Amino acid sequence: MAISAENSKNPGFVTRLALRYARLHGEHLLKPLINTEFTQEIALVSSFGADSVVLLHMVSRISPATPVIFLNTNKHFTETLTYRHDLVKLLGLRDVRDIEPDLREVSRLDGDGRLHVKNYDACCNLRKVRPLERAVTGFEARITGRKRFQSQGRGLTETIGWAGDHVAINPLAGWTAEDLKSYILKYDLPRHPLVARGFASIGCAPCTTIVHSGEGVRAGRWRNHEKTECGIHASPADKPVRNASLEY
Ligand code: SF4
């Protein structure tokens, strides 16, 4: 019987799920979770960034109708939007949802479009955290691309855990940069075009710079600022930006 036949809010649910599946990773982990445990109730959250093609490809092989949530902050690089379009077509993904920030909130809080200059956390709350909370309502579990090697804060990422009120599935938690590269080469998958220009991690254009030799892969995100995460993948090791005030 599927573990998720029980309510995911039951005490110990995630522990039982992890006991059964956390030794698996990649497609071997995703297959039973998508096909058996969380049918219709699981979504992949994808930035269509530097490594996103790996999970998108896995999901397309298992079930191309799996919902994919793309947070269109309206601050992305043009290259990201083009890549998103081309990749969806190439992989045959059938349920990609472009989630935008609430226009009334944007008008009230970021009328001049420069909130990111004044307050990163408030901007991420407005353009990422709150839209995602709305988008995942109704889902039990969300799949993310977090990897332990990416940063100190992500070093504790569990394969199966909690993200807010949802079960968090991190199929690539234990993968290395080499694992990702090998997978992409094996299936001859297209990389985000900015990777070739030195962008090792790709988020919104105003908050992303290229990464230099010897730097961590996420060093180009919010460069020269203590912020390291946008706040959509809450974990015990992350800075608690989820409650950052929308006002500034
Ligand atoms: S990454 Fe930058 S532009 Fe994007 S939502 Fe966060 S602060 Fe705003």
CSV table of C-alpha atoms and ligand atoms in Angstrom, one decimal:
chain,number,residue,atom,x,y,z
A,1,MET,CA,0.0,0.0,0.0
A,2,ALA,CA,1.2,3.5,-0.7
A,3,ILE,CA,2.4,5.3,2.3
A,4,SER,CA,0.7,8.4,1.1
A,5,ALA,CA,-2.7,6.6,1.4
A,6,GLU,CA,-2.5,8.1,4.9
A,7,ASN,CA,-2.7,11.8,5.5
A,8,SER,CA,0.7,13.4,5.0
A,9,LYS,CA,0.1,15.5,8.1
A,10,ASN,CA,0.0,12.4,10.3
A,11,PRO,CA,2.9,12.3,12.8
A,12,GLY,CA,5.8,10.3,11.5
A,13,PHE,CA,4.6,10.3,7.9
A,14,VAL,CA,7.7,11.8,6.4
A,15,THR,CA,9.9,9.5,8.5
A,16,ARG,CA,8.0,6.5,7.2
A,17,LEU,CA,8.3,7.8,3.6
A,18,ALA,CA,12.0,8.5,4.1
A,19,LEU,CA,12.6,5.0,5.6
A,20,ARG,CA,11.2,3.4,2.5
A,21,TYR,CA,12.6,5.7,-0.2
A,22,ALA,CA,15.5,8.0,1.0
A,23,ARG,CA,18.2,5.5,0.0
A,24,LEU,CA,17.1,6.1,-3.6
A,25,HIS,CA,17.9,9.1,-5.7
A,26,GLY,CA,17.3,10.6,-9.2
A,27,GLU,CA,14.8,8.9,-11.4
A,28,HIS,CA,14.7,5.8,-9.2
A,29,LEU,CA,13.3,7.9,-6.4
A,30,LEU,CA,11.0,10.0,-8.5
A,31,LYS,CA,9.3,7.1,-10.2
A,32,PRO,CA,7.5,5.6,-7.2
A,33,LEU,CA,6.8,9.0,-5.7
A,34,ILE,CA,5.1,10.3,-8.9
A,35,ASN,CA,3.4,7.1,-10.0
A,36,THR,CA,2.4,5.6,-6.7
A,37,GLU,CA,2.7,7.8,-3.6
A,38,PHE,CA,1.7,11.3,-4.8
A,39,THR,CA,-0.3,10.8,-8.0
A,40,GLN,CA,-1.8,14.2,-9.0
A,41,GLU,CA,-0.5,15.7,-5.7
A,42,ILE,CA,3.2,16.3,-6.5
A,43,ALA,CA,4.7,19.1,-8.5
A,44,LEU,CA,8.2,20.0,-9.7
A,45,VAL,CA,9.3,23.5,-8.8
A,46,SER,CA,11.8,24.5,-11.5
A,47,SER,CA,13.7,27.7,-12.2
A,48,PHE,CA,14.8,26.5,-15.6
A,49,GLY,CA,18.2,27.5,-14.5
A,50,ALA,CA,21.7,26.1,-14.8
A,51,ASP,CA,21.0,22.4,-13.9
A,52,SER,CA,17.2,22.3,-14.1
A,53,VAL,CA,17.2,20.2,-17.3
A,54,VAL,CA,18.2,17.1,-15.2
A,55,LEU,CA,15.0,17.0,-13.1
A,56,LEU,CA,12.9,18.2,-16.0
A,57,HIS,CA,14.2,15.4,-18.2
A,58,MET,CA,13.6,12.8,-15.4
A,59,VAL,CA,10.0,14.0,-14.9
A,60,SER,CA,9.3,14.0,-18.6
A,61,ARG,CA,10.5,10.3,-18.8
A,62,ILE,CA,8.3,9.3,-15.9
A,63,SER,CA,5.2,11.3,-16.6
A,64,PRO,CA,5.2,14.4,-18.8
A,65,ALA,CA,1.9,15.5,-17.4
A,66,THR,CA,3.4,16.1,-14.0
A,67,PRO,CA,2.8,19.7,-13.0
A,68,VAL,CA,5.9,21.9,-13.3
A,69,ILE,CA,5.8,25.3,-11.5
A,70,PHE,CA,7.9,28.1,-12.9
A,71,LEU,CA,8.0,31.2,-10.9
A,72,ASN,CA,8.1,34.0,-13.5
A,73,THR,CA,9.2,36.9,-11.3
A,74,ASN,CA,9.2,39.2,-14.3
A,75,LYS,CA,12.9,39.8,-13.5
A,76,HIS,CA,14.3,36.8,-15.4
A,77,PHE,CA,17.0,37.0,-18.1
A,78,THR,CA,15.5,36.8,-21.6
A,79,GLU,CA,17.6,33.8,-22.1
A,80,THR,CA,15.8,32.0,-19.3
A,81,LEU,CA,12.4,32.6,-20.8
A,82,THR,CA,13.6,31.4,-24.2
A,83,TYR,CA,15.2,28.3,-22.7
A,84,ARG,CA,12.0,27.6,-20.7
A,85,HIS,CA,10.0,27.7,-23.9
A,86,ASP,CA,12.4,25.5,-25.9
A,87,LEU,CA,12.9,23.0,-23.2
A,88,VAL,CA,9.2,22.4,-22.6
A,89,LYS,CA,8.8,21.8,-26.3
A,90,LEU,CA,11.8,19.5,-26.5
A,91,LEU,CA,10.9,17.4,-23.5
A,92,GLY,CA,7.1,17.3,-24.2
A,93,LEU,CA,6.2,18.6,-20.8
A,94,ARG,CA,2.4,19.1,-20.7
A,95,ASP,CA,1.6,21.0,-17.6
A,96,VAL,CA,4.1,23.8,-17.0
A,97,ARG,CA,2.5,26.6,-15.0
A,98,ASP,CA,4.0,30.1,-15.2
A,99,ILE,CA,3.3,31.7,-11.8
A,100,GLU,CA,3.6,35.5,-11.6
A,101,PRO,CA,3.4,37.8,-8.6
A,102,ASP,CA,0.1,39.3,-7.7
A,103,LEU,CA,-0.3,42.5,-9.8
A,104,ARG,CA,-2.1,44.4,-7.0
A,105,GLU,CA,0.7,43.5,-4.6
A,106,VAL,CA,3.3,44.5,-7.2
A,107,SER,CA,1.6,47.8,-7.8
A,108,ARG,CA,1.4,48.5,-4.0
A,109,LEU,CA,4.8,47.4,-3.0
A,110,ASP,CA,7.0,47.7,-6.0
A,111,GLY,CA,5.5,50.3,-8.2
A,112,ASP,CA,8.8,51.4,-9.6
A,113,GLY,CA,10.1,47.9,-10.1
A,114,ARG,CA,13.2,48.6,-7.9
A,115,LEU,CA,12.2,46.8,-4.7
A,116,HIS,CA,15.2,44.4,-5.2
A,117,VAL,CA,17.5,47.4,-4.9
A,118,LYS,CA,16.0,48.4,-1.6
A,119,ASN,CA,15.1,45.2,0.1
A,120,TYR,CA,16.0,41.7,-1.4
A,121,ASP,CA,13.9,39.8,1.1
A,122,ALA,CA,10.8,41.8,0.6
A,123,CYS,CA,11.3,41.5,-3.2
A,124,CYS,CA,11.7,37.7,-3.0
A,125,ASN,CA,8.7,37.5,-0.8
A,126,LEU,CA,6.6,39.4,-3.3
A,127,ARG,CA,7.9,37.8,-6.4
A,128,LYS,CA,8.7,34.2,-5.3
A,129,VAL,CA,7.6,33.1,-1.8
A,130,ARG,CA,4.0,34.3,-1.9
A,131,PRO,CA,3.3,33.2,-5.5
A,132,LEU,CA,4.7,29.8,-4.8
A,133,GLU,CA,2.6,29.4,-1.6
A,134,ARG,CA,-0.4,30.1,-3.8
A,135,ALA,CA,0.7,27.8,-6.6
A,136,VAL,CA,1.4,24.7,-4.4
A,137,THR,CA,-2.0,24.9,-2.6
A,138,GLY,CA,-3.6,21.5,-3.2
A,139,PHE,CA,-0.3,19.6,-3.6
A,140,GLU,CA,1.1,17.3,-1.0
A,141,ALA,CA,4.6,17.2,-2.2
A,142,ARG,CA,7.0,19.3,-4.2
A,143,ILE,CA,10.2,18.3,-6.0
A,144,THR,CA,13.1,20.6,-5.9
A,145,GLY,CA,16.6,20.7,-7.3
A,146,ARG,CA,18.6,21.4,-4.1
A,147,LYS,CA,22.0,19.8,-3.9
A,148,ARG,CA,24.2,19.6,-0.8
A,149,PHE,CA,27.4,20.6,-2.7
A,150,GLN,CA,25.9,23.9,-3.7
A,151,SER,CA,26.5,25.8,-0.5
A,152,GLN,CA,27.0,25.5,3.2
A,153,GLY,CA,23.4,26.3,3.8
A,154,ARG,CA,22.3,23.4,1.5
A,155,GLY,CA,24.7,21.0,3.1
A,156,LEU,CA,22.0,19.6,5.3
A,157,THR,CA,19.5,19.1,2.5
A,158,GLU,CA,17.6,15.8,3.1
A,159,THR,CA,16.4,13.6,0.2
A,160,ILE,CA,12.9,13.6,1.8
A,161,GLY,CA,11.9,16.2,4.3
A,162,TRP,CA,9.6,19.1,4.9
A,163,ALA,CA,9.3,22.5,3.2
A,164,GLY,CA,6.8,24.6,5.0
A,165,ASP,CA,3.6,22.5,4.9
A,166,HIS,CA,4.7,20.3,2.1
A,167,VAL,CA,6.7,17.2,1.7
A,168,ALA,CA,10.0,18.2,0.1
A,169,ILE,CA,11.6,15.7,-2.3
A,170,ASN,CA,15.2,16.5,-3.3
A,171,PRO,CA,16.1,13.7,-5.7
A,172,LEU,CA,19.5,15.2,-6.4
A,173,ALA,CA,20.5,16.1,-2.8
A,174,GLY,CA,23.6,13.9,-2.9
A,175,TRP,CA,24.6,14.5,-6.5
A,176,THR,CA,27.8,16.3,-7.3
A,177,ALA,CA,28.6,18.7,-10.1
A,178,GLU,CA,30.2,15.8,-12.0
A,179,ASP,CA,27.1,13.7,-11.6
A,180,LEU,CA,25.0,16.5,-13.2
A,181,LYS,CA,27.5,16.9,-16.0
A,182,SER,CA,27.6,13.2,-16.8
A,183,TYR,CA,23.8,13.0,-16.8
A,184,ILE,CA,23.5,16.0,-19.2
A,185,LEU,CA,26.2,14.5,-21.5
A,186,LYS,CA,24.6,11.0,-21.4
A,187,TYR,CA,21.3,12.3,-22.7
A,188,ASP,CA,22.7,15.1,-24.8
A,189,LEU,CA,20.6,17.7,-23.1
A,190,PRO,CA,20.8,21.4,-23.8
A,191,ARG,CA,22.2,23.6,-21.0
A,192,HIS,CA,20.9,27.1,-20.2
A,193,PRO,CA,22.8,29.4,-22.6
A,194,LEU,CA,24.2,31.5,-19.8
A,195,VAL,CA,26.2,28.6,-18.3
A,196,ALA,CA,28.7,28.9,-21.2
A,197,ARG,CA,29.1,32.6,-20.2
A,198,GLY,CA,30.1,31.8,-16.6
A,199,PHE,CA,26.8,31.8,-14.8
A,200,ALA,CA,26.9,28.7,-12.5
A,201,SER,CA,23.6,29.4,-10.8
A,202,ILE,CA,20.9,31.4,-12.5
A,203,GLY,CA,18.1,33.4,-10.9
A,204,CYS,CA,16.7,36.8,-11.5
A,205,ALA,CA,18.8,39.0,-13.8
A,206,PRO,CA,19.3,41.9,-11.3
A,207,CYS,CA,20.5,39.5,-8.6
A,208,THR,CA,22.7,37.1,-10.6
A,209,THR,CA,26.4,37.6,-11.7
A,210,ILE,CA,28.9,35.2,-13.2
A,211,VAL,CA,30.9,33.0,-10.9
A,212,HIS,CA,34.7,33.2,-11.0
A,213,SER,CA,37.2,30.3,-10.7
A,214,GLY,CA,37.5,29.1,-7.1
A,215,GLU,CA,34.1,30.5,-6.0
A,216,GLY,CA,31.1,28.5,-4.8
A,217,VAL,CA,28.5,27.8,-7.4
A,218,ARG,CA,26.0,30.2,-5.8
A,219,ALA,CA,28.5,33.0,-5.2
A,220,GLY,CA,27.0,35.0,-8.1
A,221,ARG,CA,23.6,35.2,-6.4
A,222,TRP,CA,23.0,38.4,-4.4
A,223,ARG,CA,26.7,39.1,-4.7
A,224,ASN,CA,28.3,41.0,-1.8
A,225,HIS,CA,25.2,40.5,0.3
A,226,GLU,CA,24.6,38.0,3.2
A,227,LYS,CA,21.5,36.7,1.5
A,228,THR,CA,22.0,33.2,0.1
A,229,GLU,CA,18.5,31.9,-0.5
A,230,CYS,CA,15.3,33.4,-1.9
A,231,GLY,CA,13.2,31.6,0.8
A,232,ILE,CA,11.1,29.3,-1.3
A,233,HIS,CA,12.7,26.1,0.0
A,234,ALA,CA,12.6,26.4,3.7
A,235,SER,CA,15.0,24.2,5.6
A,236,PRO,CA,16.4,24.4,9.1
A,237,ALA,CA,19.8,25.6,7.8
A,238,ASP,CA,18.4,28.5,5.8
A,239,LYS,CA,18.1,32.1,6.9
A,240,PRO,CA,14.4,32.5,7.9
A,241,VAL,CA,13.4,34.9,5.1
A,242,ARG,CA,9.9,33.4,4.8
A,243,ASN,CA,8.6,35.9,7.4
A,244,ALA,CA,10.4,38.9,6.1
A,245,SER,CA,8.1,41.8,5.9
A,246,LEU,CA,6.6,42.8,2.6
A,247,GLU,CA,6.8,46.4,3.7
A,248,TYR,CA,10.1,48.1,3.9
B,1,SF4,S1,16.1,37.3,-6.9
B,1,SF4,FE1,16.2,39.6,-6.9
B,1,SF4,S2,14.8,40.3,-8.4
B,1,SF4,FE2,14.3,38.1,-8.0
B,1,SF4,S3,12.7,38.2,-6.5
B,1,SF4,FE3,14.6,38.0,-5.4
B,1,SF4,S4,15.3,40.1,-4.9
B,1,SF4,FE4,13.7,40.2,-6.5
